[in-house]
PDB file of C-alpha atoms in Angstrom:
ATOM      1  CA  UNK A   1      79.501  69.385  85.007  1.00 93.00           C
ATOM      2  CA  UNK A   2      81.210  68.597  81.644  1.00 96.00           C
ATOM      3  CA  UNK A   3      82.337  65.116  80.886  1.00 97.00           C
ATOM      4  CA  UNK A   4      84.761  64.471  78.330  1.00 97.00           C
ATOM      5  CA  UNK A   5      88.935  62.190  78.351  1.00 97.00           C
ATOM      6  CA  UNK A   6      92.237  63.304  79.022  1.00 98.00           C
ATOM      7  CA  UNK A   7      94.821  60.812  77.726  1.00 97.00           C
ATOM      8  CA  UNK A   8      91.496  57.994  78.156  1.00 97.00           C
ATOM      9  CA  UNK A   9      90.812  59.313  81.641  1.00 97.00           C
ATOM     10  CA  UNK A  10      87.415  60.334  82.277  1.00 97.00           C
ATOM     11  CA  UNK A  11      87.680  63.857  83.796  1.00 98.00           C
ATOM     12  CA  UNK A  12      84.761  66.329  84.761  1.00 97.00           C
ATOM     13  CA  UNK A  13      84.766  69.966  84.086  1.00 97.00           C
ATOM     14  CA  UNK A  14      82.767  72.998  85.439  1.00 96.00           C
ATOM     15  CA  UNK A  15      81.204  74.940  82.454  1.00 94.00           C
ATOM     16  CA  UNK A  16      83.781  78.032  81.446  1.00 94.00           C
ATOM     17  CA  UNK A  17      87.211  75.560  82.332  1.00 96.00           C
ATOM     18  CA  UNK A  18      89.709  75.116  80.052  1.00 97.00           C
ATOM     19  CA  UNK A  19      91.521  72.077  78.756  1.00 97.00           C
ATOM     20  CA  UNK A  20      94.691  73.229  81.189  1.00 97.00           C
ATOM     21  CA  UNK A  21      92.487  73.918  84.228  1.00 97.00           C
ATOM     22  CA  UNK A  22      90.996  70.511  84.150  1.00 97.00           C
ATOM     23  CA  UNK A  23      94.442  68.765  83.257  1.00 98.00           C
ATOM     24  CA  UNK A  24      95.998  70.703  86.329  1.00 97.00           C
ATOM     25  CA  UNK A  25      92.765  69.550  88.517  1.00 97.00           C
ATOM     26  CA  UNK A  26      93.691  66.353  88.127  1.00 97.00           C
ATOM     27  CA  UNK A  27      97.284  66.104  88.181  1.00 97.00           C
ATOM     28  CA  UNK A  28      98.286  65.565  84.432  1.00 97.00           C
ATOM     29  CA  UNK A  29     101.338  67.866  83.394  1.00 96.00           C
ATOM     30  CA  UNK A  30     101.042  70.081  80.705  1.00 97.00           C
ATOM     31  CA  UNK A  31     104.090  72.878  80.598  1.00 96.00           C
ATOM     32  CA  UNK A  32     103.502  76.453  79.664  1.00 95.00           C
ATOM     33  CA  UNK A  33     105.285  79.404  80.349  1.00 96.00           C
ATOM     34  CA  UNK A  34     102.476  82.452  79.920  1.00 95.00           C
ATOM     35  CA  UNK A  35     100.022  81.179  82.102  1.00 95.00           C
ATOM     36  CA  UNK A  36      99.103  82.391  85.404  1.00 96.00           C
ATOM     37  CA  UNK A  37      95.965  81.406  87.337  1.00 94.00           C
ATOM     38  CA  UNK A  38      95.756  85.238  88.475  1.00 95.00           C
ATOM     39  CA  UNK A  39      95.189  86.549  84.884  1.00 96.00           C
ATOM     40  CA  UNK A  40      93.242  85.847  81.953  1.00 95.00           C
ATOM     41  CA  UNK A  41      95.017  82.896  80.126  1.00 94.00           C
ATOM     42  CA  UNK A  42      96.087  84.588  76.227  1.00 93.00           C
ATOM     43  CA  UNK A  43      97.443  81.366  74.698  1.00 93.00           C
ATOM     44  CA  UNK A  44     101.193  83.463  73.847  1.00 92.00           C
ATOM     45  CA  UNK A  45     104.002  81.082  74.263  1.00 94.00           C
ATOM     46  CA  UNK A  46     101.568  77.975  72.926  1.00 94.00           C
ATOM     47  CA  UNK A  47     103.951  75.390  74.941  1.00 96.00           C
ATOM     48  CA  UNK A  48     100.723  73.994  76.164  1.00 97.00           C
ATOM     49  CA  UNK A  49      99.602  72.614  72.611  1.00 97.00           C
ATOM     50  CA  UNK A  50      97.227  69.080  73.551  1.00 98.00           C
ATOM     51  CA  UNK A  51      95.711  67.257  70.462  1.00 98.00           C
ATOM     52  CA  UNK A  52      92.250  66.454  69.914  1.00 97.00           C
ATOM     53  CA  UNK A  53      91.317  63.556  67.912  1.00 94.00           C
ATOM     54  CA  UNK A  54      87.801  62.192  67.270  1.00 88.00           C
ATOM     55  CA  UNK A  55      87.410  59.129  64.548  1.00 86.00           C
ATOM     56  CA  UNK A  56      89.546  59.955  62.109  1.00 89.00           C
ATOM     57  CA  UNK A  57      90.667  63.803  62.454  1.00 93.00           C
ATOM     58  CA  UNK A  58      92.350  65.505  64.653  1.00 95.00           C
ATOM     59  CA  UNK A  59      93.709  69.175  65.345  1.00 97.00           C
ATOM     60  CA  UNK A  60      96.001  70.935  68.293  1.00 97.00           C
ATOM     61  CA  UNK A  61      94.595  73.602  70.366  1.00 97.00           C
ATOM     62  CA  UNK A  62      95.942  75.864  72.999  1.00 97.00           C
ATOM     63  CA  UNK A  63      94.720  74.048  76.028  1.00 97.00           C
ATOM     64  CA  UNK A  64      95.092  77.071  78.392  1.00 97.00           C
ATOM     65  CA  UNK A  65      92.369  79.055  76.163  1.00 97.00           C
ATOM     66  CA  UNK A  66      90.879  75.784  74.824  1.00 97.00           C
ATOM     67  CA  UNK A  67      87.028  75.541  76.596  1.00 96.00           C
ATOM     68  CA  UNK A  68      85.774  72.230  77.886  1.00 96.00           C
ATOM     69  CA  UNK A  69      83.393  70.416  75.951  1.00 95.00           C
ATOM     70  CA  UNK A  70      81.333  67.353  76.383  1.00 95.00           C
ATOM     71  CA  UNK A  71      83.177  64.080  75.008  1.00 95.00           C
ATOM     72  CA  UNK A  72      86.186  65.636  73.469  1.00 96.00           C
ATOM     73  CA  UNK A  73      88.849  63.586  73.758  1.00 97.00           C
ATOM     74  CA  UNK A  74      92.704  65.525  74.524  1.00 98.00           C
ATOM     75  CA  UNK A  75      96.000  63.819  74.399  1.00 98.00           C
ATOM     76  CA  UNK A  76      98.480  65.846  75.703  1.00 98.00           C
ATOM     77  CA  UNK A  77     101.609  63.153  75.295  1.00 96.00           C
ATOM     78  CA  UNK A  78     101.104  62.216  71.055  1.00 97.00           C
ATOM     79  CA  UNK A  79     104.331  62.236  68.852  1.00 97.00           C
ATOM     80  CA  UNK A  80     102.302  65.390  67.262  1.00 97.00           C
ATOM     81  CA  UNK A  81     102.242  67.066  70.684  1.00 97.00           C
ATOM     82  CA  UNK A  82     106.203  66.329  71.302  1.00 97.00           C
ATOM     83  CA  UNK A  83     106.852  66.972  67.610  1.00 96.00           C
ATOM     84  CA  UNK A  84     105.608  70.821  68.167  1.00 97.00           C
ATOM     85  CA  UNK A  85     106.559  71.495  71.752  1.00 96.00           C
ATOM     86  CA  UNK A  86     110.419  70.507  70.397  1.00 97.00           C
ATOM     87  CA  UNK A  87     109.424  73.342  67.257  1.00 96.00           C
ATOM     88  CA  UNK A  88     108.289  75.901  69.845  1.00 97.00           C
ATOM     89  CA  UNK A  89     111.526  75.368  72.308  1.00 97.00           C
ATOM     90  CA  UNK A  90     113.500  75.908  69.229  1.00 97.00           C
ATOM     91  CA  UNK A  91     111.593  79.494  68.337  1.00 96.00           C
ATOM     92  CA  UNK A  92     112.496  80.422  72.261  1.00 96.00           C
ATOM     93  CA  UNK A  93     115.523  78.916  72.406  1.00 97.00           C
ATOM     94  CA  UNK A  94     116.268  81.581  69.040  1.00 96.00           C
ATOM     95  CA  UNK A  95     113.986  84.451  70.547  1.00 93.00           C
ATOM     96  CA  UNK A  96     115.423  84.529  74.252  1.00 93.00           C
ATOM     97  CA  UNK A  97     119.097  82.040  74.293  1.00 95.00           C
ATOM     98  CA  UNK A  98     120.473  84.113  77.116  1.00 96.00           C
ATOM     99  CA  UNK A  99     117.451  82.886  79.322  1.00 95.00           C
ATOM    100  CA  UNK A 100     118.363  80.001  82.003  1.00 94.00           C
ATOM    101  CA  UNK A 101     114.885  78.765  82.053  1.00 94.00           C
ATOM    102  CA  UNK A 102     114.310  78.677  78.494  1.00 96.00           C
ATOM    103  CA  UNK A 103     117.303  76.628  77.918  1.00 96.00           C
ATOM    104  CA  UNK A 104     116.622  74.079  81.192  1.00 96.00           C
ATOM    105  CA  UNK A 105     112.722  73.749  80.007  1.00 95.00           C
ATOM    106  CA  UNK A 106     113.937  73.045  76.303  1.00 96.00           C
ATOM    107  CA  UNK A 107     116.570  70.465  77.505  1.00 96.00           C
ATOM    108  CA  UNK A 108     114.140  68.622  79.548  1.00 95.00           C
ATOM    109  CA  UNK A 109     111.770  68.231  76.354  1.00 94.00           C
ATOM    110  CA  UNK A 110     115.602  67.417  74.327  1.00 95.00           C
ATOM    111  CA  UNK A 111     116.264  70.325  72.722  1.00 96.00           C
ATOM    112  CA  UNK A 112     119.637  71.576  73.078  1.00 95.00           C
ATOM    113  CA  UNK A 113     120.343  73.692  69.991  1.00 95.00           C
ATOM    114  CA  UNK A 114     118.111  75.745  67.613  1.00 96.00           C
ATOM    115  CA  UNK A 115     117.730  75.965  63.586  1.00 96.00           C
ATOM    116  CA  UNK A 116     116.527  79.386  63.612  1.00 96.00           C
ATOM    117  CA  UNK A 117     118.355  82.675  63.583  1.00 95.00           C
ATOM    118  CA  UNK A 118     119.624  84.575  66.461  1.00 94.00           C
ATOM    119  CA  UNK A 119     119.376  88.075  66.208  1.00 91.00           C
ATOM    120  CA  UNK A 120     120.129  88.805  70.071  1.00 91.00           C
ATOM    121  CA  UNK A 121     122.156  86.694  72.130  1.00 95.00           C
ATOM    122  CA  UNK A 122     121.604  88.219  75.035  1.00 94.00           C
ATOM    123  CA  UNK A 123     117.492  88.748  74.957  1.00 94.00           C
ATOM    124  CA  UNK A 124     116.202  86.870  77.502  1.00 95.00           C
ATOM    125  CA  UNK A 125     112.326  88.466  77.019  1.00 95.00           C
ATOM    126  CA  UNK A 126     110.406  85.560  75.513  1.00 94.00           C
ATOM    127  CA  UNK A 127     107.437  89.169  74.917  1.00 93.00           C
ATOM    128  CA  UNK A 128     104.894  86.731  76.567  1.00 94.00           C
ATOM    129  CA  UNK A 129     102.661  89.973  78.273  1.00 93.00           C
ATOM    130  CA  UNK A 130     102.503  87.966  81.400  1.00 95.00           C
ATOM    131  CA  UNK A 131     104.236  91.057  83.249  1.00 95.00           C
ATOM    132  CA  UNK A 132     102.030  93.187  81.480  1.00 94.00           C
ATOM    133  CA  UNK A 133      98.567  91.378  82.414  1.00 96.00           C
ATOM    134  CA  UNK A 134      99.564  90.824  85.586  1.00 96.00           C
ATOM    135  CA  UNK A 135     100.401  94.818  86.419  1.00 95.00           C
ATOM    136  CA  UNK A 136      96.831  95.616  84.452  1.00 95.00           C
ATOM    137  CA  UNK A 137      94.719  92.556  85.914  1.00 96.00           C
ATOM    138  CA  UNK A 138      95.746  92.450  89.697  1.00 95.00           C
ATOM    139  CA  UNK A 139      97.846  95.498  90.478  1.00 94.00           C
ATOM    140  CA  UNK A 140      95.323  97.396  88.414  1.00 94.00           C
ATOM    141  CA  UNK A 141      97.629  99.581  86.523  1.00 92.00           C
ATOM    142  CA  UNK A 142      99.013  99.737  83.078  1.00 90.00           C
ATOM    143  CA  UNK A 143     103.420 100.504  84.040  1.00 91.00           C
ATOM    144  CA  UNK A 144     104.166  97.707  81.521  1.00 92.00           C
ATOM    145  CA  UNK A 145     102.989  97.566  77.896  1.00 89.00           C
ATOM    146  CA  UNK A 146     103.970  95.675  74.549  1.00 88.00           C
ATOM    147  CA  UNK A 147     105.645  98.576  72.241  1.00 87.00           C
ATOM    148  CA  UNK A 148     106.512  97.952  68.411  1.00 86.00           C
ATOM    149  CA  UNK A 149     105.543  95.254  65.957  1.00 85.00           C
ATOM    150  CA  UNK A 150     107.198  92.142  65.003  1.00 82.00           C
ATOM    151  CA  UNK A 151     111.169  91.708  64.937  1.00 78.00           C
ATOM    152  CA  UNK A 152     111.381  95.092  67.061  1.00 83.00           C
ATOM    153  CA  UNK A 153     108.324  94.230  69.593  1.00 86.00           C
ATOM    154  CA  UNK A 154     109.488  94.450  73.264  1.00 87.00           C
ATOM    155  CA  UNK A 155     108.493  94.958  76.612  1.00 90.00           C
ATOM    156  CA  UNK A 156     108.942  98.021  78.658  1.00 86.00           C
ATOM    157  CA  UNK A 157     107.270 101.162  79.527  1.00 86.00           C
ATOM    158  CA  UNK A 158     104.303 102.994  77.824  1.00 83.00           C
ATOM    159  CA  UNK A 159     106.241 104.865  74.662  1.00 82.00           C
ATOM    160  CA  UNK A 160     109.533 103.630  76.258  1.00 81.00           C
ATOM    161  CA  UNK A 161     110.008 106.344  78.962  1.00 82.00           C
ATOM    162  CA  UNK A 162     109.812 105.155  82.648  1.00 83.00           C
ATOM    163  CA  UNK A 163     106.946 106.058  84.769  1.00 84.00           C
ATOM    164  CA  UNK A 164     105.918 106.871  87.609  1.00 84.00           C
ATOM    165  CA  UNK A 165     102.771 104.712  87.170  1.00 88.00           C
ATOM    166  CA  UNK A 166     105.061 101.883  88.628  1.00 89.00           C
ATOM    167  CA  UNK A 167     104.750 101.148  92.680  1.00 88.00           C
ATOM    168  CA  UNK A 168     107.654  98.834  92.501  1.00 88.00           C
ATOM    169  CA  UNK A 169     105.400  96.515  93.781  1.00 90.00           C
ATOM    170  CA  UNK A 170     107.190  93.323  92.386  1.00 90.00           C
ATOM    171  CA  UNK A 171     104.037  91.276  91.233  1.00 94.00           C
ATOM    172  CA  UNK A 172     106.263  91.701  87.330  1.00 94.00           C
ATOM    173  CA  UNK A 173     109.041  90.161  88.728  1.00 92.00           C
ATOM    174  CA  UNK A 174     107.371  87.187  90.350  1.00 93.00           C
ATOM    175  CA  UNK A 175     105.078  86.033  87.513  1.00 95.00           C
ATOM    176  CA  UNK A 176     108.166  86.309  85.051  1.00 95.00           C
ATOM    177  CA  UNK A 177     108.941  83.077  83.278  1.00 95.00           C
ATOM    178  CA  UNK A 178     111.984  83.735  82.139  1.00 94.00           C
ATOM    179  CA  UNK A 179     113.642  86.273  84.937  1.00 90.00           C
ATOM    180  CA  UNK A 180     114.082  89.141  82.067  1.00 93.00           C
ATOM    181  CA  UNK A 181     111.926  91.391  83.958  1.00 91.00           C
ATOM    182  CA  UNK A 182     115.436  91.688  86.210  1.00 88.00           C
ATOM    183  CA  UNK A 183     116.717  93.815  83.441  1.00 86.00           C
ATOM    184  CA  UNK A 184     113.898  95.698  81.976  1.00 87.00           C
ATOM    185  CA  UNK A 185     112.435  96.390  86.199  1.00 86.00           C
ATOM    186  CA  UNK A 186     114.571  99.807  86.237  1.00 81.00           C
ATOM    187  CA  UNK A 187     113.854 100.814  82.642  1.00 82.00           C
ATOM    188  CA  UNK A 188     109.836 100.985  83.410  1.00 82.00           C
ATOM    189  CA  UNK A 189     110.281 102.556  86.823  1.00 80.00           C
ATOM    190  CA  UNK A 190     110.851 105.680  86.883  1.00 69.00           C
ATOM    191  CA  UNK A 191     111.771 108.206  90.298  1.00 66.00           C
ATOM    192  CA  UNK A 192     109.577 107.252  93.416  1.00 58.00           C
ATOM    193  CA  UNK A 193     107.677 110.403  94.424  1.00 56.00           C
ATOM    194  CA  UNK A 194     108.703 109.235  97.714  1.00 57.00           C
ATOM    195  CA  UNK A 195     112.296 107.343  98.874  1.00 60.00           C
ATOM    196  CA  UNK A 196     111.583 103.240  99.159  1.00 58.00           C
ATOM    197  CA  UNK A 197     112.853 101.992 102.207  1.00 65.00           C
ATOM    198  CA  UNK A 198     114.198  98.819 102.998  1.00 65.00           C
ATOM    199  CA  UNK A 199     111.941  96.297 104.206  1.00 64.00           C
ATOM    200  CA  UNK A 200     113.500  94.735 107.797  1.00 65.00           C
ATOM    201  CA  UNK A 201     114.875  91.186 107.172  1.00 58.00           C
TER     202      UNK A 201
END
């Protein structure tokens, strides 16, 4: 087991944890948006920022890709913290505005407007992958992807034509942070081979 403090709490760790798996272990809050316990953690959104500090330096790490160590000490509630989780619900608040969730989460951290340009006001796709992971780790097939490069980078389909790769099983929808995946759901599916039939309520 690895020893180290969270906010001056001594915590133990089993070798290969991360910062966030220990925190949520032991009750302490740390928000994030791209993080699911069924995938491999990739550190997108960075909502989950914690600060180190040891003597007289100190740095901020990704605490959902962050490994445990023995005797680091992680504050998760610093004015530094605060001071970039505010910056970060500004960039979403600019990337996605048309998103419920992004604008509730950003209010409860007292953010309610946004310095940076809007170029879509009605994107609610934050581009976090967590659809995409989650249809390549668990359903075990690659229906979503990441297509183009910065401003123009989105989510949909492999080379933006729908697939029949899709099952429709859902597990996109669910994991989405933000609820885009409504919108973009019919644009990566493409025909059923078959007709889906409606589940009995």
């Amino acid at each position: 087991m690895i020893t180290f403090t969270i906010n001056d709490q001594k915590v133990t760790a089993k070798k290969g944890w991360t910062v966030l798996e220990t925190a949520r272990e032991y009750g302490i809050e740390i928000p994030t948006l791209c993080h699911h316990p069924a995938v491999k953690p990739s550190g997108a959104c960075r909502l989950c920022m914690v600060e180190l500090k040891e003597k007289n330096w100190s740095k901020l790490v990704a605490s959902c890709i962050y490994p445990v160590a023995e005797g680091i000490n992680v504050y998760t509630e610093t004015p530094r913290v605060h001071n970039v989780r505010r910056w970060i619900l500004e960039m979403l608040l600019a990337s996605c505005p048309a998103s419920p969730e992004i604008s509730a989460l950003a209010q409860a951290h007292g953010v309610v407007s946004t310095r940076f340009k809007i170029h879509d006001p009605s994107q609610t796709c934050m581009i976090c992958g967590l659809c995409q992971r989650i249809c390549e780790e668990v359903v075990g097939l690659s229906a979503i992807a990441v297509v183009d490069r910065g401003v123009h980078k989105k989510v949909g389909s492999p080379f933006m034509r729908p697939t029949d790769v899709c099952v429709a099983c859902g597990c996109c929808l669910t994991v989405c942070p933000t609820g885009a995946m409504k919108d973009i759901f019919d644009t990566v599916r493409g025909e059923p081979k078959m007709p889906l039939t409606q589940l009995a309520m």
